[in-house]
Amino acid sequence: MAAFTAQDVKTLREKTGCGMMDCKKALTNADGDMDKAIDFLREQGLAKAAKKASRIAAEGVAYATTNADASVGVVIEVNAETDFVAKNDSFMEFVKACAQTVIEQNPADVDELLTLKAAGSEQTVAELLQEKIQTIGENIKIRRFERMEGACVAYVHAGGKIGVLVNFTTDIAVNDEFIAYGKDVAMQIAALNTPYLTEADVPAEVIEHEKEVMRQQVINEGKPEAIADKIVMGKIGKFYKENCLVDQEFVKDNKQTIKQYTNNTAKALGGSIEIAKFVRFEKGEGIEKRQDDFAAEVASMVK
């Protein structure tokens, strides 16, 4: 019976930044002893990566791309400690290799991605990651990715601050005109941080919360409670127009909504187009831990 668990492997990986297979080998060698496993990894020349793994990675890039015929797309976020690294060619080569690996091999999650042979390399993604950590000199982490199949258009905003991937249901060939339309939609999503595709995608609890807030606002403005609900219904309509992609005014032409722009494009190209789904990644989004918070967390883990 193994002297350690899968959770132990994950914990060691989080503490050291080393690959899963390296962590498993270290724990096997150390008979499950976490401290001895860390020492083993240091002895194997991974000490630099282990030290850097204690530092917060909240910069980096959000990157989106598709395969050659735009039938598969991926949006991925890879974090580093400083914004400067995002401009490093070696770092971007690693990000692109990760994205291409996701496109080609369709891993279920980041943990599985790390075990795969990286696209265009004889090394695994985990091995490439450790190499980049040591050569670039910063902690680097693959945070998340999403892969889509079908007609896809990718867009990267502001040099990697935001990555957007849009998936379409269409009978139109993904040619230059289609991609130009798709990038317009993706840029809209990037610029307005659109949370929902259609009204049906807005959770009921979100609408109920909005109604309650709006109703109280109306009453606070001195409107009679008897007409408050009617006013609120009008405000909810505005909420949909602002927060649902298909109902939004097209930023390049406010005389039409995104739905109308889509229909007009489909008609011009001689087919049908429907926006199926989209994903927007913003680098560092939700990463709010300060350095001392992280240090405290690590300390609590080794007690």
Short mmCIF file of the C-alpha atoms (twelve columns), coordinates in Angstrom:
data_MODEL
# 
_entry.id   MODEL 
# 
loop_
_atom_site.group_PDB 
_atom_site.id 
_atom_site.type_symbol 
_atom_site.label_atom_id 
_atom_site.label_alt_id 
_atom_site.label_comp_id 
_atom_site.label_asym_id 
_atom_site.label_seq_id 
_atom_site.Cartn_x 
_atom_site.Cartn_y 
_atom_site.Cartn_z 
_atom_site.pdbx_PDB_model_num 
ATOM 1   C CA . MET A 1   0.000   0.000  0.000   1 
ATOM 2   C CA . ALA A 2   1.308   3.463  -0.909  1 
ATOM 3   C CA . ALA A 3   2.646   5.533  1.989   1 
ATOM 4   C CA . PHE A 4   1.058   8.650  0.518   1 
ATOM 5   C CA . THR A 5   -2.138  9.773  -1.209  1 
ATOM 6   C CA . ALA A 6   -3.020  11.711 -4.343  1 
ATOM 7   C CA . GLN A 7   -3.708  14.698 -2.077  1 
ATOM 8   C CA . ASP A 8   -0.125  14.428 -0.776  1 
ATOM 9   C CA . VAL A 9   1.155   14.603 -4.354  1 
ATOM 10  C CA . LYS A 10  -0.994  17.673 -4.994  1 
ATOM 11  C CA . THR A 11  0.168   19.327 -1.761  1 
ATOM 12  C CA . LEU A 12  3.829   18.709 -2.601  1 
ATOM 13  C CA . ARG A 13  3.298   20.134 -6.078  1 
ATOM 14  C CA . GLU A 14  1.688   23.278 -4.591  1 
ATOM 15  C CA . LYS A 15  4.543   23.691 -2.113  1 
ATOM 16  C CA . THR A 16  7.359   23.211 -4.599  1 
ATOM 17  C CA . GLY A 17  5.966   24.026 -8.034  1 
ATOM 18  C CA . CYS A 18  7.429   20.735 -9.293  1 
ATOM 19  C CA . GLY A 19  5.683   18.423 -11.753 1 
ATOM 20  C CA . MET A 20  3.247   15.764 -10.586 1 
ATOM 21  C CA . MET A 21  5.434   12.861 -11.658 1 
ATOM 22  C CA . ASP A 22  8.466   14.423 -9.943  1 
ATOM 23  C CA . CYS A 23  6.407   14.857 -6.762  1 
ATOM 24  C CA . LYS A 24  5.177   11.265 -6.913  1 
ATOM 25  C CA . LYS A 25  8.740   10.010 -7.362  1 
ATOM 26  C CA . ALA A 26  9.943   12.156 -4.454  1 
ATOM 27  C CA . LEU A 27  7.226   10.885 -2.098  1 
ATOM 28  C CA . THR A 28  7.939   7.311  -3.125  1 
ATOM 29  C CA . ASN A 29  11.623  7.821  -2.405  1 
ATOM 30  C CA . ALA A 30  10.810  9.466  0.952   1 
ATOM 31  C CA . ASP A 31  8.220   6.840  1.933   1 
ATOM 32  C CA . GLY A 32  5.572   9.560  2.153   1 
ATOM 33  C CA . ASP A 33  7.551   11.983 4.354   1 
ATOM 34  C CA . MET A 34  6.772   15.479 3.028   1 
ATOM 35  C CA . ASP A 35  9.928   17.190 4.317   1 
ATOM 36  C CA . LYS A 36  12.185  14.450 2.983   1 
ATOM 37  C CA . ALA A 37  10.370  14.626 -0.352  1 
ATOM 38  C CA . ILE A 38  11.060  18.374 -0.542  1 
ATOM 39  C CA . ASP A 39  14.728  17.710 0.232   1 
ATOM 40  C CA . PHE A 40  14.809  15.039 -2.471  1 
ATOM 41  C CA . LEU A 41  13.468  17.509 -5.056  1 
ATOM 42  C CA . ARG A 42  16.073  20.047 -3.990  1 
ATOM 43  C CA . GLU A 43  18.791  17.449 -4.329  1 
ATOM 44  C CA . GLN A 44  17.575  16.686 -7.855  1 
ATOM 45  C CA . GLY A 45  18.280  20.255 -8.912  1 
ATOM 46  C CA . LEU A 46  14.755  21.638 -8.521  1 
ATOM 47  C CA . ALA A 47  15.578  23.912 -5.586  1 
ATOM 48  C CA . LYS A 48  15.118  27.095 -7.600  1 
ATOM 49  C CA . ALA A 49  11.631  26.095 -8.634  1 
ATOM 50  C CA . ALA A 50  10.795  25.121 -5.044  1 
ATOM 51  C CA . LYS A 51  11.830  28.557 -3.745  1 
ATOM 52  C CA . LYS A 52  9.963   30.426 -6.453  1 
ATOM 53  C CA . ALA A 53  6.758   28.469 -5.840  1 
ATOM 54  C CA . SER A 54  6.264   30.400 -2.591  1 
ATOM 55  C CA . ARG A 55  5.771   33.647 -4.502  1 
ATOM 56  C CA . ILE A 56  2.459   34.918 -5.815  1 
ATOM 57  C CA . ALA A 57  1.920   34.682 -9.576  1 
ATOM 58  C CA . ALA A 58  -0.799  37.165 -10.506 1 
ATOM 59  C CA . GLU A 59  0.537   38.697 -13.726 1 
ATOM 60  C CA . GLY A 60  1.264   36.904 -17.010 1 
ATOM 61  C CA . VAL A 61  -1.161  36.619 -19.913 1 
ATOM 62  C CA . ALA A 62  -4.596  35.541 -21.007 1 
ATOM 63  C CA . TYR A 63  -4.189  34.048 -24.482 1 
ATOM 64  C CA . ALA A 64  -6.685  32.741 -27.032 1 
ATOM 65  C CA . THR A 65  -6.120  30.905 -30.308 1 
ATOM 66  C CA . THR A 66  -7.624  28.366 -32.699 1 
ATOM 67  C CA . ASN A 67  -6.321  25.583 -34.922 1 
ATOM 68  C CA . ALA A 68  -5.725  26.216 -38.650 1 
ATOM 69  C CA . ASP A 69  -9.333  25.773 -39.791 1 
ATOM 70  C CA . ALA A 70  -10.853 27.421 -36.679 1 
ATOM 71  C CA . SER A 71  -12.716 24.222 -35.770 1 
ATOM 72  C CA . VAL A 72  -11.150 24.033 -32.290 1 
ATOM 73  C CA . GLY A 73  -10.225 26.929 -30.025 1 
ATOM 74  C CA . VAL A 74  -8.730  27.481 -26.597 1 
ATOM 75  C CA . VAL A 75  -8.419  30.349 -24.157 1 
ATOM 76  C CA . ILE A 76  -5.784  29.936 -21.445 1 
ATOM 77  C CA . GLU A 77  -4.344  31.946 -18.571 1 
ATOM 78  C CA . VAL A 78  -0.718  31.463 -17.521 1 
ATOM 79  C CA . ASN A 79  0.477   33.558 -14.595 1 
ATOM 80  C CA . ALA A 80  3.885   34.919 -13.626 1 
ATOM 81  C CA . GLU A 81  5.028   37.270 -10.885 1 
ATOM 82  C CA . THR A 82  5.604   40.404 -12.954 1 
ATOM 83  C CA . ASP A 83  4.065   41.972 -16.013 1 
ATOM 84  C CA . PHE A 84  7.542   42.167 -17.557 1 
ATOM 85  C CA . VAL A 85  7.613   38.381 -18.070 1 
ATOM 86  C CA . ALA A 86  4.575   38.570 -20.354 1 
ATOM 87  C CA . LYS A 87  6.819   40.339 -22.861 1 
ATOM 88  C CA . ASN A 88  9.432   37.570 -22.683 1 
ATOM 89  C CA . ASP A 89  9.589   35.516 -25.911 1 
ATOM 90  C CA . SER A 90  10.469  32.332 -24.025 1 
ATOM 91  C CA . PHE A 91  7.448   32.751 -21.730 1 
ATOM 92  C CA . MET A 92  5.114   33.336 -24.679 1 
ATOM 93  C CA . GLU A 93  6.509   30.287 -26.476 1 
ATOM 94  C CA . PHE A 94  5.558   28.256 -23.410 1 
ATOM 95  C CA . VAL A 95  2.038   29.761 -23.307 1 
ATOM 96  C CA . LYS A 96  1.496   28.992 -26.993 1 
ATOM 97  C CA . ALA A 97  2.821   25.448 -26.550 1 
ATOM 98  C CA . CYS A 98  0.339   24.924 -23.707 1 
ATOM 99  C CA . ALA A 99  -2.531  26.237 -25.834 1 
ATOM 100 C CA . GLN A 100 -1.561  24.027 -28.769 1 
ATOM 101 C CA . THR A 101 -1.305  21.002 -26.472 1 
ATOM 102 C CA . VAL A 102 -4.837  21.650 -25.227 1 
ATOM 103 C CA . ILE A 103 -6.102  21.948 -28.805 1 
ATOM 104 C CA . GLU A 104 -4.433  18.719 -29.916 1 
ATOM 105 C CA . GLN A 105 -4.854  16.487 -26.846 1 
ATOM 106 C CA . ASN A 106 -7.959  17.821 -25.060 1 
ATOM 107 C CA . PRO A 107 -6.906  17.381 -21.406 1 
ATOM 108 C CA . ALA A 108 -9.637  17.423 -18.768 1 
ATOM 109 C CA . ASP A 109 -7.896  19.949 -16.510 1 
ATOM 110 C CA . VAL A 110 -4.595  21.634 -15.687 1 
ATOM 111 C CA . ASP A 111 -3.340  18.612 -13.741 1 
ATOM 112 C CA . GLU A 112 -3.782  16.383 -16.787 1 
ATOM 113 C CA . LEU A 113 -2.277  19.013 -19.095 1 
ATOM 114 C CA . LEU A 114 0.917   18.990 -17.018 1 
ATOM 115 C CA . THR A 115 1.375   15.254 -17.625 1 
ATOM 116 C CA . LEU A 116 1.087   15.490 -21.423 1 
ATOM 117 C CA . LYS A 117 3.919   15.780 -23.910 1 
ATOM 118 C CA . ALA A 118 3.963   19.426 -24.952 1 
ATOM 119 C CA . ALA A 119 3.151   20.249 -28.570 1 
ATOM 120 C CA . GLY A 120 6.362   20.498 -30.608 1 
ATOM 121 C CA . SER A 121 8.491   19.113 -27.770 1 
ATOM 122 C CA . GLU A 122 9.770   15.834 -26.371 1 
ATOM 123 C CA . GLN A 123 9.236   17.163 -22.832 1 
ATOM 124 C CA . THR A 124 6.031   17.098 -20.809 1 
ATOM 125 C CA . VAL A 125 4.291   20.387 -20.068 1 
ATOM 126 C CA . ALA A 126 5.367   20.007 -16.423 1 
ATOM 127 C CA . GLU A 127 8.999   19.599 -17.452 1 
ATOM 128 C CA . LEU A 128 8.825   22.632 -19.718 1 
ATOM 129 C CA . LEU A 129 7.208   24.603 -16.888 1 
ATOM 130 C CA . GLN A 130 10.051  23.795 -14.479 1 
ATOM 131 C CA . GLU A 131 12.574  24.732 -17.153 1 
ATOM 132 C CA . LYS A 132 10.895  28.125 -17.674 1 
ATOM 133 C CA . ILE A 133 10.729  28.783 -13.915 1 
ATOM 134 C CA . GLN A 134 14.451  28.203 -13.601 1 
ATOM 135 C CA . THR A 135 15.555  30.086 -16.726 1 
ATOM 136 C CA . ILE A 136 13.163  33.054 -16.457 1 
ATOM 137 C CA . GLY A 137 13.574  33.375 -12.691 1 
ATOM 138 C CA . GLU A 138 9.951   33.752 -11.662 1 
ATOM 139 C CA . ASN A 139 7.194   31.534 -10.366 1 
ATOM 140 C CA . ILE A 140 4.960   30.552 -13.300 1 
ATOM 141 C CA . LYS A 141 1.625   28.766 -13.053 1 
ATOM 142 C CA . ILE A 142 -0.886  27.515 -15.588 1 
ATOM 143 C CA . ARG A 143 -4.065  28.719 -13.947 1 
ATOM 144 C CA . ARG A 144 -6.955  27.704 -16.209 1 
ATOM 145 C CA . PHE A 145 -8.073  27.009 -19.748 1 
ATOM 146 C CA . GLU A 146 -11.220 26.295 -21.726 1 
ATOM 147 C CA . ARG A 147 -11.411 24.419 -24.997 1 
ATOM 148 C CA . MET A 148 -14.268 24.569 -27.534 1 
ATOM 149 C CA . GLU A 149 -15.058 22.618 -30.678 1 
ATOM 150 C CA . GLY A 150 -16.940 24.012 -33.669 1 
ATOM 151 C CA . ALA A 151 -16.527 27.341 -35.452 1 
ATOM 152 C CA . CYS A 152 -14.364 29.454 -33.137 1 
ATOM 153 C CA . VAL A 153 -12.897 32.949 -33.224 1 
ATOM 154 C CA . ALA A 154 -10.173 34.030 -30.777 1 
ATOM 155 C CA . TYR A 155 -9.192  37.523 -29.704 1 
ATOM 156 C CA . VAL A 156 -6.417  38.791 -27.420 1 
ATOM 157 C CA . HIS A 157 -6.775  42.300 -26.035 1 
ATOM 158 C CA . ALA A 158 -4.044  44.666 -24.831 1 
ATOM 159 C CA . GLY A 159 -1.154  42.270 -25.291 1 
ATOM 160 C CA . GLY A 160 -2.631  39.540 -23.139 1 
ATOM 161 C CA . LYS A 161 -4.614  41.433 -20.508 1 
ATOM 162 C CA . ILE A 162 -7.794  39.750 -21.770 1 
ATOM 163 C CA . GLY A 163 -8.352  36.650 -23.871 1 
ATOM 164 C CA . VAL A 164 -11.719 35.887 -25.476 1 
ATOM 165 C CA . LEU A 165 -12.924 32.795 -27.312 1 
ATOM 166 C CA . VAL A 166 -16.306 32.779 -29.062 1 
ATOM 167 C CA . ASN A 167 -17.988 29.630 -30.353 1 
ATOM 168 C CA . PHE A 168 -20.579 29.761 -33.139 1 
ATOM 169 C CA . THR A 169 -23.194 27.436 -34.586 1 
ATOM 170 C CA . THR A 170 -23.143 28.131 -38.326 1 
ATOM 171 C CA . ASP A 171 -23.395 26.630 -41.798 1 
ATOM 172 C CA . ILE A 172 -21.070 29.297 -43.192 1 
ATOM 173 C CA . ALA A 173 -17.425 28.592 -43.921 1 
ATOM 174 C CA . VAL A 174 -15.081 30.304 -41.466 1 
ATOM 175 C CA . ASN A 175 -13.511 32.671 -43.991 1 
ATOM 176 C CA . ASP A 176 -11.971 36.122 -43.581 1 
ATOM 177 C CA . GLU A 177 -15.366 37.861 -43.540 1 
ATOM 178 C CA . PHE A 178 -16.692 35.509 -40.876 1 
ATOM 179 C CA . ILE A 179 -13.569 35.966 -38.738 1 
ATOM 180 C CA . ALA A 180 -13.856 39.763 -39.036 1 
ATOM 181 C CA . TYR A 181 -17.441 39.508 -37.727 1 
ATOM 182 C CA . GLY A 182 -16.351 37.102 -34.973 1 
ATOM 183 C CA . LYS A 183 -13.567 39.415 -33.817 1 
ATOM 184 C CA . ASP A 184 -16.079 42.266 -33.580 1 
ATOM 185 C CA . VAL A 185 -18.171 40.116 -31.247 1 
ATOM 186 C CA . ALA A 186 -15.109 39.078 -29.247 1 
ATOM 187 C CA . MET A 187 -13.936 42.699 -28.917 1 
ATOM 188 C CA . GLN A 188 -17.391 43.633 -27.626 1 
ATOM 189 C CA . ILE A 189 -17.104 40.931 -24.961 1 
ATOM 190 C CA . ALA A 190 -13.596 42.078 -24.035 1 
ATOM 191 C CA . ALA A 191 -14.532 45.746 -23.799 1 
ATOM 192 C CA . LEU A 192 -17.808 45.433 -21.899 1 
ATOM 193 C CA . ASN A 193 -17.012 42.380 -19.760 1 
ATOM 194 C CA . THR A 194 -20.325 40.866 -20.813 1 
ATOM 195 C CA . PRO A 195 -21.511 38.342 -18.203 1 
ATOM 196 C CA . TYR A 196 -24.312 36.530 -20.089 1 
ATOM 197 C CA . LEU A 197 -25.146 35.452 -23.633 1 
ATOM 198 C CA . THR A 198 -28.968 35.675 -23.529 1 
ATOM 199 C CA . GLU A 199 -31.713 36.534 -21.043 1 
ATOM 200 C CA . ALA A 200 -32.253 32.815 -20.449 1 
ATOM 201 C CA . ASP A 201 -28.683 32.533 -19.150 1 
ATOM 202 C CA . VAL A 202 -29.219 34.994 -16.298 1 
ATOM 203 C CA . PRO A 203 -29.822 33.008 -13.065 1 
ATOM 204 C CA . ALA A 204 -33.226 33.570 -11.472 1 
ATOM 205 C CA . GLU A 205 -31.613 34.583 -8.174  1 
ATOM 206 C CA . VAL A 206 -29.657 37.336 -9.948  1 
ATOM 207 C CA . ILE A 207 -32.858 38.781 -11.420 1 
ATOM 208 C CA . GLU A 208 -34.670 38.590 -8.079  1 
ATOM 209 C CA . HIS A 209 -31.794 40.362 -6.367  1 
ATOM 210 C CA . GLU A 210 -31.727 43.079 -9.041  1 
ATOM 211 C CA . LYS A 211 -35.498 43.557 -8.733  1 
ATOM 212 C CA . GLU A 212 -35.261 43.955 -4.970  1 
ATOM 213 C CA . VAL A 213 -32.462 46.521 -5.227  1 
ATOM 214 C CA . MET A 214 -34.260 48.423 -7.996  1 
ATOM 215 C CA . ARG A 215 -37.554 48.402 -6.121  1 
ATOM 216 C CA . GLN A 216 -35.907 49.887 -3.057  1 
ATOM 217 C CA . GLN A 217 -34.208 52.525 -5.201  1 
ATOM 218 C CA . VAL A 218 -37.556 53.501 -6.736  1 
ATOM 219 C CA . ILE A 219 -39.201 53.792 -3.323  1 
ATOM 220 C CA . ASN A 220 -36.259 55.799 -1.968  1 
ATOM 221 C CA . GLU A 221 -36.727 58.182 -4.895  1 
ATOM 222 C CA . GLY A 222 -40.228 58.907 -3.581  1 
ATOM 223 C CA . LYS A 223 -42.245 56.884 -6.083  1 
ATOM 224 C CA . PRO A 224 -45.445 55.235 -4.736  1 
ATOM 225 C CA . GLU A 225 -45.093 51.538 -3.912  1 
ATOM 226 C CA . ALA A 226 -48.145 50.868 -6.089  1 
ATOM 227 C CA . ILE A 227 -46.222 51.704 -9.262  1 
ATOM 228 C CA . ALA A 228 -42.803 50.557 -8.102  1 
ATOM 229 C CA . ASP A 229 -43.133 47.104 -9.676  1 
ATOM 230 C CA . LYS A 230 -44.008 48.557 -13.100 1 
ATOM 231 C CA . ILE A 231 -40.984 50.834 -12.974 1 
ATOM 232 C CA . VAL A 232 -38.795 47.928 -11.923 1 
ATOM 233 C CA . MET A 233 -39.900 45.867 -14.942 1 
ATOM 234 C CA . GLY A 234 -38.674 48.667 -17.197 1 
ATOM 235 C CA . LYS A 235 -35.369 48.744 -15.374 1 
ATOM 236 C CA . ILE A 236 -34.978 44.966 -15.715 1 
ATOM 237 C CA . GLY A 237 -35.326 45.382 -19.483 1 
ATOM 238 C CA . LYS A 238 -32.413 47.805 -19.367 1 
ATOM 239 C CA . PHE A 239 -30.455 45.315 -17.222 1 
ATOM 240 C CA . TYR A 240 -30.838 42.666 -19.948 1 
ATOM 241 C CA . LYS A 241 -29.718 45.110 -22.651 1 
ATOM 242 C CA . GLU A 242 -26.592 45.957 -20.683 1 
ATOM 243 C CA . ASN A 243 -25.660 42.469 -19.475 1 
ATOM 244 C CA . CYS A 244 -26.754 40.036 -22.204 1 
ATOM 245 C CA . LEU A 245 -24.509 39.954 -25.263 1 
ATOM 246 C CA . VAL A 246 -27.180 39.446 -27.921 1 
ATOM 247 C CA . ASP A 247 -29.246 42.352 -26.518 1 
ATOM 248 C CA . GLN A 248 -26.354 44.813 -26.268 1 
ATOM 249 C CA . GLU A 249 -25.933 47.691 -28.667 1 
ATOM 250 C CA . PHE A 250 -23.083 46.920 -31.040 1 
ATOM 251 C CA . VAL A 251 -20.260 49.253 -29.976 1 
ATOM 252 C CA . LYS A 252 -19.266 49.967 -33.580 1 
ATOM 253 C CA . ASP A 253 -22.849 50.781 -34.622 1 
ATOM 254 C CA . ASN A 254 -25.326 51.576 -31.856 1 
ATOM 255 C CA . LYS A 255 -28.221 51.488 -34.310 1 
ATOM 256 C CA . GLN A 256 -28.180 47.679 -34.097 1 
ATOM 257 C CA . THR A 257 -27.823 45.069 -31.374 1 
ATOM 258 C CA . ILE A 258 -25.332 42.205 -31.502 1 
ATOM 259 C CA . LYS A 259 -28.208 39.893 -32.464 1 
ATOM 260 C CA . GLN A 260 -29.143 42.164 -35.357 1 
ATOM 261 C CA . TYR A 261 -25.492 42.464 -36.389 1 
ATOM 262 C CA . THR A 262 -25.241 38.662 -36.349 1 
ATOM 263 C CA . ASN A 263 -28.387 38.226 -38.442 1 
ATOM 264 C CA . ASN A 264 -27.288 40.882 -40.928 1 
ATOM 265 C CA . THR A 265 -23.878 39.230 -41.287 1 
ATOM 266 C CA . ALA A 266 -25.452 35.805 -41.802 1 
ATOM 267 C CA . LYS A 267 -27.720 37.202 -44.490 1 
ATOM 268 C CA . ALA A 268 -24.814 38.904 -46.254 1 
ATOM 269 C CA . LEU A 269 -22.759 35.693 -46.180 1 
ATOM 270 C CA . GLY A 270 -25.665 33.537 -47.303 1 
ATOM 271 C CA . GLY A 271 -26.257 31.285 -44.301 1 
ATOM 272 C CA . SER A 272 -27.078 31.179 -40.611 1 
ATOM 273 C CA . ILE A 273 -25.034 32.187 -37.568 1 
ATOM 274 C CA . GLU A 274 -25.816 31.778 -33.883 1 
ATOM 275 C CA . ILE A 275 -23.494 32.661 -31.030 1 
ATOM 276 C CA . ALA A 276 -23.337 29.426 -29.047 1 
ATOM 277 C CA . LYS A 277 -21.130 30.462 -26.110 1 
ATOM 278 C CA . PHE A 278 -18.126 32.534 -25.156 1 
ATOM 279 C CA . VAL A 279 -15.397 32.692 -22.521 1 
ATOM 280 C CA . ARG A 280 -13.528 35.773 -21.338 1 
ATOM 281 C CA . PHE A 281 -10.369 35.414 -19.233 1 
ATOM 282 C CA . GLU A 282 -8.757  38.463 -17.662 1 
ATOM 283 C CA . LYS A 283 -5.256  37.882 -16.327 1 
ATOM 284 C CA . GLY A 284 -5.026  37.852 -12.546 1 
ATOM 285 C CA . GLU A 285 -8.806  38.045 -12.176 1 
ATOM 286 C CA . GLY A 286 -9.720  36.914 -8.664  1 
ATOM 287 C CA . ILE A 287 -6.097  36.500 -7.520  1 
ATOM 288 C CA . GLU A 288 -6.136  38.760 -4.493  1 
ATOM 289 C CA . LYS A 289 -3.915  37.084 -1.900  1 
ATOM 290 C CA . ARG A 290 -1.103  39.246 -0.626  1 
ATOM 291 C CA . GLN A 291 2.380   37.817 -0.119  1 
ATOM 292 C CA . ASP A 292 2.025   37.630 3.676   1 
ATOM 293 C CA . ASP A 293 -1.344  35.847 3.341   1 
ATOM 294 C CA . PHE A 294 0.297   33.223 1.153   1 
ATOM 295 C CA . ALA A 295 3.213   32.820 3.560   1 
ATOM 296 C CA . ALA A 296 0.772   32.278 6.436   1 
ATOM 297 C CA . GLU A 297 -1.103  29.679 4.416   1 
ATOM 298 C CA . VAL A 298 2.097   27.792 3.610   1 
ATOM 299 C CA . ALA A 299 3.138   27.913 7.277   1 
ATOM 300 C CA . SER A 300 -0.207  26.481 8.376   1 
ATOM 301 C CA . MET A 301 0.170   23.650 5.870   1 
ATOM 302 C CA . VAL A 302 3.478   22.447 7.335   1 
ATOM 303 C CA . LYS A 303 2.460   22.574 11.003  1 
# 
